mmCIF file of C-alpha atoms in Angstrom:
data_model
loop_
_atom_site.group_PDB
_atom_site.id
_atom_site.type_symbol
_atom_site.label_atom_id
_atom_site.label_comp_id
_atom_site.label_asym_id
_atom_site.label_seq_id
_atom_site.Cartn_x
_atom_site.Cartn_y
_atom_site.Cartn_z
ATOM 1 C CA MET A 1 -21.306 -24.416 -7.825
ATOM 2 C CA PRO A 2 -24.210 -24.952 -10.244
ATOM 3 C CA GLU A 3 -23.390 -24.391 -13.868
ATOM 4 C CA THR A 4 -24.532 -20.994 -15.187
ATOM 5 C CA LYS A 5 -26.569 -21.471 -18.323
ATOM 6 C CA ARG A 6 -26.174 -19.126 -21.305
ATOM 7 C CA THR A 7 -28.931 -16.660 -22.030
ATOM 8 C CA LEU A 8 -30.130 -14.774 -25.057
ATOM 9 C CA ASN A 9 -31.487 -11.279 -24.299
ATOM 10 C CA ILE A 10 -33.596 -9.647 -26.992
ATOM 11 C CA TRP A 11 -34.594 -6.021 -26.382
ATOM 12 C CA ILE A 12 -37.798 -4.948 -28.176
ATOM 13 C CA ALA A 13 -38.728 -1.266 -28.637
ATOM 14 C CA SER A 14 -40.708 0.914 -31.000
ATOM 15 C CA CYS A 15 -41.935 4.404 -31.779
ATOM 16 C CA ALA A 16 -39.127 6.731 -30.679
ATOM 17 C CA HIS A 17 -40.473 9.518 -32.947
ATOM 18 C CA VAL A 18 -37.110 11.183 -32.561
ATOM 19 C CA HIS A 19 -38.053 14.645 -33.880
ATOM 20 C CA SER A 20 -41.136 15.034 -31.683
ATOM 21 C CA ASP A 21 -39.157 14.481 -28.506
ATOM 22 C CA LEU A 22 -36.253 16.680 -29.617
ATOM 23 C CA LEU A 23 -38.710 19.589 -29.591
ATOM 24 C CA HIS A 24 -38.858 19.000 -25.831
ATOM 25 C CA ASN A 25 -35.111 18.419 -25.463
ATOM 26 C CA ARG A 26 -35.550 14.707 -25.001
ATOM 27 C CA ARG A 27 -33.474 12.167 -26.977
ATOM 28 C CA SER A 28 -35.975 9.349 -26.985
ATOM 29 C CA PHE A 29 -34.012 6.570 -28.681
ATOM 30 C CA ALA A 30 -30.569 7.585 -27.423
ATOM 31 C CA GLU A 31 -31.690 7.954 -23.823
ATOM 32 C CA ALA A 32 -33.183 4.467 -23.859
ATOM 33 C CA VAL A 33 -29.900 3.044 -25.144
ATOM 34 C CA GLU A 34 -27.914 4.954 -22.573
ATOM 35 C CA GLN A 35 -30.207 3.689 -19.794
ATOM 36 C CA SER A 36 -29.696 0.124 -20.967
ATOM 37 C CA GLU A 37 -25.944 0.529 -20.921
ATOM 38 C CA ASN A 38 -25.357 2.724 -17.892
ATOM 39 C CA GLY A 39 -28.656 2.997 -15.944
ATOM 40 C CA GLY A 40 -31.044 5.900 -15.840
ATOM 41 C CA ASN A 41 -30.857 9.214 -13.999
ATOM 42 C CA GLU A 42 -34.104 8.371 -12.112
ATOM 43 C CA GLY A 43 -32.783 5.122 -10.672
ATOM 44 C CA GLY A 44 -33.497 2.641 -13.440
ATOM 45 C CA PRO A 45 -30.839 -0.107 -13.618
ATOM 46 C CA SER A 46 -28.747 -0.949 -16.655
ATOM 47 C CA PHE A 47 -29.450 -4.236 -18.448
ATOM 48 C CA ASP A 48 -27.699 -6.328 -21.048
ATOM 49 C CA TRP A 49 -29.020 -7.139 -24.481
ATOM 50 C CA ASP A 50 -27.614 -9.214 -27.311
ATOM 51 C CA ILE A 51 -29.754 -7.716 -30.050
ATOM 52 C CA MET A 52 -32.423 -5.050 -30.295
ATOM 53 C CA LEU A 53 -35.561 -5.384 -32.394
ATOM 54 C CA TYR A 54 -36.791 -1.923 -33.284
ATOM 55 C CA LEU A 55 -40.318 -1.991 -34.655
ATOM 56 C CA GLY A 56 -40.582 1.241 -36.629
ATOM 57 C CA ASP A 57 -41.453 4.913 -36.396
ATOM 58 C CA PHE A 58 -38.054 6.581 -36.141
ATOM 59 C CA VAL A 59 -39.443 9.831 -37.569
ATOM 60 C CA GLY A 60 -41.376 12.385 -35.548
ATOM 61 C CA THR A 61 -42.732 14.583 -38.338
ATOM 62 C CA HIS A 62 -46.108 13.968 -40.009
ATOM 63 C CA HIS A 63 -44.816 14.774 -43.505
ATOM 64 C CA PRO A 64 -42.868 12.123 -45.443
ATOM 65 C CA PRO A 65 -39.274 12.112 -44.177
ATOM 66 C CA THR A 66 -36.532 13.925 -46.068
ATOM 67 C CA ASP A 67 -32.755 13.818 -45.992
ATOM 68 C CA LYS A 68 -32.928 16.460 -43.246
ATOM 69 C CA GLU A 69 -34.670 14.074 -40.838
ATOM 70 C CA ALA A 70 -31.902 11.486 -41.179
ATOM 71 C CA GLU A 71 -29.243 13.409 -39.284
ATOM 72 C CA ALA A 72 -31.047 13.295 -35.897
ATOM 73 C CA VAL A 73 -32.092 9.665 -36.340
ATOM 74 C CA LEU A 74 -28.607 8.445 -37.259
ATOM 75 C CA ALA A 75 -27.034 10.415 -34.398
ATOM 76 C CA GLN A 76 -29.284 8.610 -31.918
ATOM 77 C CA LEU A 77 -28.802 5.201 -33.549
ATOM 78 C CA ASN A 78 -25.065 5.761 -33.081
ATOM 79 C CA ALA A 79 -25.446 6.575 -29.363
ATOM 80 C CA VAL A 80 -24.503 2.972 -28.509
ATOM 81 C CA GLN A 81 -21.213 2.668 -26.629
ATOM 82 C CA LYS A 82 -21.159 -0.846 -25.159
ATOM 83 C CA HIS A 83 -22.974 -2.295 -28.168
ATOM 84 C CA LYS A 84 -22.768 -1.889 -31.947
ATOM 85 C CA THR A 85 -25.364 -0.541 -34.323
ATOM 86 C CA SER A 86 -25.099 -3.863 -36.132
ATOM 87 C CA GLN A 87 -26.946 -5.411 -33.133
ATOM 88 C CA ILE A 88 -30.042 -3.281 -33.922
ATOM 89 C CA TYR A 89 -32.535 -4.872 -36.314
ATOM 90 C CA SER A 90 -35.245 -2.508 -37.583
ATOM 91 C CA ILE A 91 -38.384 -2.342 -39.693
ATOM 92 C CA ALA A 92 -40.343 0.591 -41.114
ATOM 93 C CA GLY A 93 -43.316 2.101 -39.327
ATOM 94 C CA ASN A 94 -46.186 4.029 -40.883
ATOM 95 C CA ILE A 95 -44.604 7.429 -40.021
ATOM 96 C CA ASP A 96 -41.345 6.464 -41.696
ATOM 97 C CA ALA A 97 -43.080 6.045 -45.054
ATOM 98 C CA SER A 98 -42.258 7.840 -48.295
ATOM 99 C CA GLY A 99 -44.843 10.087 -49.943
ATOM 100 C CA PRO A 100 -46.652 10.418 -53.285
ATOM 101 C CA ASP A 101 -44.510 10.288 -56.412
ATOM 102 C CA GLU A 102 -41.445 9.317 -54.386
ATOM 103 C CA LYS A 103 -39.349 6.188 -54.794
ATOM 104 C CA THR A 104 -40.871 3.454 -52.677
ATOM 105 C CA GLN A 105 -39.729 3.769 -49.054
ATOM 106 C CA TRP A 106 -36.554 5.550 -50.196
ATOM 107 C CA TRP A 107 -35.839 7.165 -46.868
ATOM 108 C CA PHE A 108 -35.973 3.961 -44.844
ATOM 109 C CA ARG A 109 -33.997 2.065 -47.485
ATOM 110 C CA LYS A 110 -31.351 4.780 -47.717
ATOM 111 C CA TYR A 111 -30.752 5.461 -44.028
ATOM 112 C CA ILE A 112 -32.023 2.537 -41.908
ATOM 113 C CA ASP A 113 -31.379 -0.245 -44.451
ATOM 114 C CA PRO A 114 -31.677 -3.433 -42.310
ATOM 115 C CA ALA A 115 -30.383 -5.733 -45.058
ATOM 116 C CA GLY A 116 -27.302 -3.596 -45.816
ATOM 117 C CA GLU A 117 -28.331 -2.764 -49.356
ATOM 118 C CA CYS A 118 -27.177 0.910 -49.129
ATOM 119 C CA PRO A 119 -24.089 0.747 -46.846
ATOM 120 C CA GLU A 120 -22.624 4.020 -48.212
ATOM 121 C CA THR A 121 -25.497 6.015 -46.670
ATOM 122 C CA SER A 122 -26.765 3.745 -43.847
ATOM 123 C CA GLY A 123 -23.417 2.377 -42.637
ATOM 124 C CA VAL A 124 -25.056 -1.056 -42.373
ATOM 125 C CA LYS A 125 -23.054 -4.097 -43.549
ATOM 126 C CA ASN A 126 -24.841 -7.399 -43.322
ATOM 127 C CA GLU A 127 -21.541 -9.201 -42.800
ATOM 128 C CA ASP A 128 -21.078 -7.248 -39.542
ATOM 129 C CA ARG A 129 -24.358 -8.507 -38.119
ATOM 130 C CA PRO A 130 -24.031 -10.967 -35.231
ATOM 131 C CA TYR A 131 -26.781 -12.841 -37.039
ATOM 132 C CA PRO A 132 -26.873 -11.992 -40.756
ATOM 133 C CA VAL A 133 -30.241 -11.285 -42.334
ATOM 134 C CA VAL A 134 -31.791 -12.974 -45.343
ATOM 135 C CA GLY A 135 -34.166 -10.857 -47.335
ATOM 136 C CA THR A 136 -34.718 -7.158 -48.104
ATOM 137 C CA TRP A 137 -35.660 -3.945 -46.338
ATOM 138 C CA GLU A 138 -39.337 -4.903 -46.582
ATOM 139 C CA ARG A 139 -39.187 -8.460 -45.226
ATOM 140 C CA TYR A 140 -36.282 -10.383 -43.788
ATOM 141 C CA ARG A 141 -35.399 -13.123 -41.359
ATOM 142 C CA PHE A 142 -32.475 -14.263 -39.253
ATOM 143 C CA ASN A 143 -31.741 -17.193 -36.967
ATOM 144 C CA ILE A 144 -30.253 -17.366 -33.470
ATOM 145 C CA GLY A 145 -29.823 -21.026 -32.691
ATOM 146 C CA ASN A 146 -33.301 -22.508 -32.837
ATOM 147 C CA VAL A 147 -34.978 -19.123 -32.767
ATOM 148 C CA THR A 148 -36.144 -17.642 -36.072
ATOM 149 C CA VAL A 149 -37.144 -13.951 -36.277
ATOM 150 C CA LEU A 150 -39.383 -12.739 -39.109
ATOM 151 C CA MET A 151 -39.345 -8.981 -39.690
ATOM 152 C CA MET A 152 -42.125 -7.325 -41.746
ATOM 153 C CA GLY A 153 -41.978 -3.596 -42.558
ATOM 154 C CA ASP A 154 -45.093 -1.440 -42.838
ATOM 155 C CA ARG A 155 -46.150 -0.277 -46.323
ATOM 156 C CA ASN A 156 -48.028 2.910 -45.581
ATOM 157 C CA ASP A 157 -46.194 4.656 -48.423
ATOM 158 C CA GLY A 158 -46.910 6.299 -51.735
ATOM 159 C CA GLY A 159 -47.148 3.005 -53.495
ATOM 160 C CA PRO A 160 -49.000 -0.327 -53.016
ATOM 161 C CA PRO A 161 -50.871 -1.551 -51.115
ATOM 162 C CA GLN A 162 -52.176 1.606 -49.416
ATOM 163 C CA GLY A 163 -50.636 4.846 -48.257
ATOM 164 C CA ARG A 164 -49.834 8.490 -48.427
ATOM 165 C CA ALA A 165 -50.475 8.671 -52.132
ATOM 166 C CA GLU A 166 -54.189 8.787 -51.320
ATOM 167 C CA LYS A 167 -54.728 9.559 -47.669
ATOM 168 C CA GLY A 168 -51.756 11.431 -46.265
ATOM 169 C CA GLY A 169 -50.182 8.984 -43.847
ATOM 170 C CA TRP A 170 -52.973 7.073 -42.196
ATOM 171 C CA PRO A 171 -52.230 4.968 -39.153
ATOM 172 C CA ALA A 172 -53.704 1.594 -40.278
ATOM 173 C CA GLY A 173 -51.138 -1.102 -40.872
ATOM 174 C CA ALA A 174 -50.383 -2.388 -44.371
ATOM 175 C CA ILE A 175 -48.205 -5.048 -45.973
ATOM 176 C CA THR A 176 -47.977 -6.387 -49.520
ATOM 177 C CA ASP A 177 -49.383 -9.693 -50.757
ATOM 178 C CA GLU A 178 -45.827 -10.815 -51.372
ATOM 179 C CA THR A 179 -44.816 -10.218 -47.723
ATOM 180 C CA PHE A 180 -47.853 -12.058 -46.453
ATOM 181 C CA ALA A 181 -47.073 -15.060 -48.727
ATOM 182 C CA TRP A 182 -43.475 -15.057 -47.430
ATOM 183 C CA TRP A 183 -44.684 -14.991 -43.797
ATOM 184 C CA ARG A 184 -47.321 -17.684 -44.357
ATOM 185 C CA ASP A 185 -44.788 -20.030 -45.964
ATOM 186 C CA ALA A 186 -42.419 -19.576 -43.034
ATOM 187 C CA VAL A 187 -45.075 -20.315 -40.439
ATOM 188 C CA GLU A 188 -46.694 -23.236 -42.259
ATOM 189 C CA ASN A 189 -43.327 -24.905 -42.833
ATOM 190 C CA ASN A 190 -42.009 -24.353 -39.334
ATOM 191 C CA ASP A 191 -41.442 -27.719 -37.641
ATOM 192 C CA ASP A 192 -38.406 -27.152 -35.428
ATOM 193 C CA GLN A 193 -37.987 -23.499 -34.590
ATOM 194 C CA ILE A 194 -39.088 -21.060 -31.892
ATOM 195 C CA MET A 195 -40.545 -18.479 -34.268
ATOM 196 C CA ILE A 196 -41.013 -14.749 -33.576
ATOM 197 C CA THR A 197 -42.802 -12.308 -35.878
ATOM 198 C CA CYS A 198 -42.185 -8.558 -35.660
ATOM 199 C CA ALA A 199 -44.346 -5.956 -37.382
ATOM 200 C CA HIS A 200 -45.121 -2.354 -36.664
ATOM 201 C CA HIS A 201 -48.767 -3.273 -35.872
ATOM 202 C CA LEU A 202 -50.437 -6.009 -33.884
ATOM 203 C CA LEU A 203 -53.227 -8.124 -35.343
ATOM 204 C CA ARG A 204 -56.883 -7.321 -34.974
ATOM 205 C CA ASN A 205 -58.398 -7.993 -31.540
ATOM 206 C CA THR A 206 -55.221 -9.313 -29.935
ATOM 207 C CA THR A 207 -53.950 -6.607 -27.545
ATOM 208 C CA THR A 208 -55.064 -3.283 -26.066
ATOM 209 C CA ALA A 209 -57.255 -1.202 -28.421
ATOM 210 C CA THR A 210 -56.844 -3.460 -31.476
ATOM 211 C CA ALA A 211 -60.519 -4.132 -32.203
ATOM 212 C CA PRO A 212 -62.216 -2.172 -35.035
ATOM 213 C CA PHE A 213 -62.445 1.585 -34.255
ATOM 214 C CA GLU A 214 -60.816 1.182 -30.814
ATOM 215 C CA GLY A 215 -57.730 3.053 -31.946
ATOM 216 C CA VAL A 216 -59.684 6.246 -32.565
ATOM 217 C CA ASN A 217 -62.566 5.765 -30.157
ATOM 218 C CA GLY A 218 -60.089 5.188 -27.385
ATOM 219 C CA GLY A 219 -58.176 8.370 -28.238
ATOM 220 C CA TYR A 220 -54.892 6.715 -29.313
ATOM 221 C CA HIS A 221 -54.900 7.831 -32.990
ATOM 222 C CA LYS A 222 -56.265 10.722 -34.980
ATOM 223 C CA ARG A 223 -59.417 10.009 -36.940
ATOM 224 C CA TYR A 224 -58.337 9.428 -40.550
ATOM 225 C CA ASP A 225 -60.727 7.940 -43.121
ATOM 226 C CA ASP A 226 -59.468 4.461 -42.292
ATOM 227 C CA ALA A 227 -60.549 4.830 -38.665
ATOM 228 C CA GLU A 228 -61.758 1.226 -38.408
ATOM 229 C CA GLY A 229 -58.248 -0.231 -38.527
ATOM 230 C CA ALA A 230 -56.202 2.619 -37.056
ATOM 231 C CA SER A 231 -54.574 0.446 -34.383
ATOM 232 C CA TYR A 232 -53.943 -2.870 -36.141
ATOM 233 C CA LEU A 233 -52.630 -4.519 -39.315
ATOM 234 C CA TYR A 234 -55.534 -3.682 -41.557
ATOM 235 C CA PHE A 235 -54.389 -4.215 -45.158
ATOM 236 C CA VAL A 236 -52.854 -7.197 -46.939
ATOM 237 C CA GLY A 237 -52.521 -5.930 -50.494
ATOM 238 C CA ASN A 238 -55.965 -4.549 -51.327
ATOM 239 C CA ASP A 239 -57.729 -6.797 -48.806
ATOM 240 C CA SER A 240 -58.902 -4.584 -45.910
ATOM 241 C CA ASN A 241 -59.768 -5.715 -42.356
ATOM 242 C CA THR A 242 -58.281 -8.999 -43.449
ATOM 243 C CA ASP A 243 -58.594 -12.427 -41.796
ATOM 244 C CA GLN A 244 -55.602 -13.820 -43.639
ATOM 245 C CA PHE A 245 -53.173 -13.812 -40.720
ATOM 246 C CA GLU A 246 -55.788 -15.181 -38.302
ATOM 247 C CA ASP A 247 -56.641 -18.008 -40.695
ATOM 248 C CA VAL A 248 -52.998 -19.145 -40.897
ATOM 249 C CA LEU A 249 -52.561 -18.970 -37.111
ATOM 250 C CA LYS A 250 -55.728 -20.923 -36.447
ATOM 251 C CA ALA A 251 -54.655 -23.633 -38.862
ATOM 252 C CA ASN A 252 -51.116 -23.754 -37.407
ATOM 253 C CA SER A 253 -51.707 -23.221 -33.719
ATOM 254 C CA GLY A 254 -48.481 -22.890 -31.739
ATOM 255 C CA LYS A 255 -46.142 -22.741 -34.733
ATOM 256 C CA LEU A 256 -45.628 -19.020 -34.161
ATOM 257 C CA SER A 257 -44.512 -18.450 -30.560
ATOM 258 C CA LEU A 258 -44.532 -14.646 -30.346
ATOM 259 C CA TRP A 259 -45.706 -11.586 -32.253
ATOM 260 C CA PHE A 260 -44.276 -8.186 -31.283
ATOM 261 C CA GLY A 261 -45.628 -4.872 -32.434
ATOM 262 C CA GLY A 262 -45.909 -1.235 -31.414
ATOM 263 C CA HIS A 263 -47.751 1.710 -33.012
ATOM 264 C CA THR A 264 -50.346 2.303 -30.292
ATOM 265 C CA HIS A 265 -48.694 4.311 -27.493
ATOM 266 C CA THR A 266 -49.978 3.766 -23.988
ATOM 267 C CA HIS A 267 -49.027 2.731 -20.456
ATOM 268 C CA PRO A 268 -48.251 -0.820 -19.328
ATOM 269 C CA ASP A 269 -51.481 -1.428 -17.409
ATOM 270 C CA ASP A 270 -53.865 -0.273 -20.163
ATOM 271 C CA CYS A 271 -56.594 -2.804 -20.854
ATOM 272 C CA TYR A 272 -58.821 -0.725 -23.136
ATOM 273 C CA GLY A 273 -61.254 -2.998 -25.008
ATOM 274 C CA ASP A 274 -60.854 -5.715 -22.352
ATOM 275 C CA LYS A 275 -57.408 -6.589 -23.686
ATOM 276 C CA SER A 276 -53.997 -6.063 -22.109
ATOM 277 C CA LEU A 277 -50.683 -5.371 -23.806
ATOM 278 C CA VAL A 278 -49.685 -9.038 -23.600
ATOM 279 C CA GLU A 279 -52.265 -11.611 -24.684
ATOM 280 C CA GLU A 280 -52.320 -15.150 -26.090
ATOM 281 C CA ARG A 281 -54.337 -16.064 -29.203
ATOM 282 C CA TRP A 282 -54.154 -19.200 -31.353
ATOM 283 C CA GLY A 283 -51.101 -20.495 -29.417
ATOM 284 C CA THR A 284 -49.206 -17.248 -30.039
ATOM 285 C CA THR A 285 -48.252 -14.618 -27.466
ATOM 286 C CA PHE A 286 -48.889 -11.048 -28.736
ATOM 287 C CA CYS A 287 -47.116 -8.097 -27.118
ATOM 288 C CA ASN A 288 -47.380 -4.356 -27.751
ATOM 289 C CA ALA A 289 -43.926 -2.959 -26.911
ATOM 290 C CA ALA A 290 -44.652 0.755 -27.701
ATOM 291 C CA ALA A 291 -43.427 3.353 -27.202
ATOM 292 C CA LEU A 292 -40.091 5.137 -26.510
ATOM 293 C CA THR A 293 -41.522 8.585 -27.252
ATOM 294 C CA ARG A 294 -43.030 10.794 -24.558
ATOM 295 C CA HIS A 295 -44.274 13.634 -26.746
ATOM 296 C CA HIS A 296 -45.532 12.250 -30.075
ATOM 297 C CA GLY A 297 -49.217 11.596 -30.758
ATOM 298 C CA SER A 298 -50.906 10.329 -27.625
ATOM 299 C CA PHE A 299 -48.210 11.939 -25.513
ATOM 300 C CA ASP A 300 -49.176 15.402 -26.734
ATOM 301 C CA ARG A 301 -51.236 16.524 -23.798
ATOM 302 C CA ASN A 302 -52.341 19.704 -25.627
ATOM 303 C CA PHE A 303 -53.883 17.873 -28.563
ATOM 304 C CA THR A 304 -57.635 17.280 -28.461
ATOM 305 C CA GLN A 305 -59.870 15.266 -30.715
ATOM 306 C CA GLU A 306 -63.583 16.078 -30.814
ATOM 307 C CA GLY A 307 -63.106 18.053 -27.568
ATOM 308 C CA GLN A 308 -61.408 15.216 -25.686
ATOM 309 C CA PRO A 309 -57.668 14.964 -24.970
ATOM 310 C CA LEU A 310 -55.811 12.048 -26.468
ATOM 311 C CA ARG A 311 -54.694 9.376 -24.052
ATOM 312 C CA THR A 312 -51.285 9.773 -22.445
ATOM 313 C CA GLY A 313 -48.685 7.075 -22.054
ATOM 314 C CA THR A 314 -45.277 6.376 -20.663
ATOM 315 C CA PRO A 315 -41.988 5.512 -22.471
ATOM 316 C CA MET A 316 -41.358 1.764 -22.197
ATOM 317 C CA SER A 317 -39.805 -1.265 -23.863
ATOM 318 C CA ARG A 318 -39.592 -5.028 -23.350
ATOM 319 C CA LEU A 319 -36.807 -7.525 -22.719
ATOM 320 C CA LEU A 320 -37.231 -11.153 -23.810
ATOM 321 C CA THR A 321 -34.804 -13.628 -22.217
ATOM 322 C CA PHE A 322 -34.198 -17.181 -23.373
ATOM 323 C CA THR A 323 -32.133 -19.600 -21.278
ATOM 324 C CA GLU A 324 -30.188 -22.484 -22.816
ATOM 325 C CA GLY A 325 -32.086 -25.730 -22.244
ATOM 326 C CA SER A 326 -35.252 -24.070 -20.900
ATOM 327 C CA GLN A 327 -38.746 -24.317 -22.444
ATOM 328 C CA GLU A 328 -39.706 -21.015 -20.810
ATOM 329 C CA ALA A 329 -38.734 -17.468 -21.713
ATOM 330 C CA THR A 330 -39.096 -14.382 -19.482
ATOM 331 C CA LEU A 331 -40.730 -11.173 -20.792
ATOM 332 C CA LYS A 332 -40.085 -7.997 -18.764
ATOM 333 C CA CYS A 333 -41.206 -4.385 -19.102
ATOM 334 C CA TYR A 334 -38.796 -1.452 -18.596
ATOM 335 C CA LEU A 335 -40.139 2.027 -17.866
ATOM 336 C CA HIS A 336 -37.779 4.718 -19.218
ATOM 337 C CA THR A 337 -39.278 7.535 -17.154
ATOM 338 C CA SER A 338 -41.076 7.679 -13.808
ATOM 339 C CA ASP A 339 -44.360 8.935 -15.212
ATOM 340 C CA HIS A 340 -46.314 5.745 -14.499
ATOM 341 C CA ALA A 341 -44.156 4.076 -11.856
ATOM 342 C CA PRO A 342 -40.483 4.349 -10.818
ATOM 343 C CA GLN A 343 -38.054 4.146 -13.727
ATOM 344 C CA GLY A 344 -36.786 0.646 -14.303
ATOM 345 C CA TRP A 345 -38.330 -2.811 -14.304
ATOM 346 C CA TYR A 346 -42.081 -2.827 -13.833
ATOM 347 C CA GLU A 347 -42.731 -6.110 -12.038
ATOM 348 C CA PRO A 348 -46.544 -6.263 -12.570
ATOM 349 C CA GLN A 349 -45.831 -6.746 -16.292
ATOM 350 C CA GLU A 350 -43.230 -9.533 -15.976
ATOM 351 C CA CYS A 351 -44.437 -12.850 -17.324
ATOM 352 C CA ILE A 352 -43.320 -16.285 -18.413
ATOM 353 C CA ILE A 353 -43.743 -17.407 -22.033
ATOM 354 C CA ASN A 354 -44.075 -21.149 -22.628
ATOM 355 C CA LEU A 355 -42.104 -22.278 -25.666
ATOM 356 C CA PRO A 356 -42.790 -25.211 -28.035
ATOM 357 C CA GLN A 357 -39.314 -26.582 -27.296
ATOM 358 C CA SER A 358 -36.252 -25.797 -25.206
ATOM 359 C CA PHE A 359 -34.096 -22.962 -26.431
ATOM 360 C CA SER A 360 -30.704 -23.921 -27.869
ATOM 361 C CA PHE A 361 -27.868 -21.940 -29.361
ATOM 362 C CA GLU A 362 -27.343 -24.810 -31.756
ATOM 363 C CA ASN A 363 -27.789 -23.367 -35.219
ATOM 364 C CA LYS A 364 -30.785 -24.929 -36.851
ATOM 365 C CA SER A 365 -32.502 -23.553 -39.930
ATOM 366 C CA ILE A 366 -35.922 -23.968 -41.521
ATOM 367 C CA GLY A 367 -34.421 -23.147 -44.922
#
């Protein structure tokens, strides 16, 4: 019999907006976990995952989250039965952000806490992680063999660089200058790793509806004052509509293998703006993995903007599979309801990702 090679399965999801779906008696995050472990009630198969990358927007309210919102979120995070919550690695989304005159991102730091800095409230202990993180709630990294994952949280909060202190929770993506410098250093000095970046937003003009104004003109996001960048990572510090990420990727083509984001909720075949949800730019594959919610934002079929209904979408997520010794990874799309197509794997969205080197569980580090 041929030898079975070990695999690494990374589940990527975003935008559960727990409270919005609870209003409709739907447990958006918990149901997705239960489907992965036991299969879905509409015929979707179960599937295995070693870790989950959750790319932000736990909260479903439009006001800054309070202690009250934490109960429902933590209950759904703890819905895992065949896995552990320590296998879930998260970053903050724009809706998770703290408000004016509040401690910076206090809610996310207190209750989600990916680096285990507040274990008494979050229950997260870094030493329990299958792959311990290095960094803080805002930016951190971890290694799995020769795969390095860089996690960058959104900063749409009541402090720098932009946020609710002035605008009230706009959708445009924001990170600090310090986080960008950390990311740039990791990419520029990457010589021997398969590197993955995760952020709540995708970069400008990479995937569906990420060109200027497409997020609002396409009906995905409400029209805030920052309408130009509503659907992509718009701010680095005080630099708006920035080229900084693009410049690094152009100068270091292929050093970053994958970029995963969420934020813009849609269906898997959406190609608004002549871009699909999975595209390659500058030697990097970009993928929009959103969203788990069915009822928040673009899923609100009763909401209209300038007389037109917002676009509707379908709850979905992605599974990235590496195989020991292979220079190819498989990216699959899972539909969590049957709104768009039968629940389960959606074959038209399955694709092969070429890697700069063969995957290995051997533990390398870029320092």
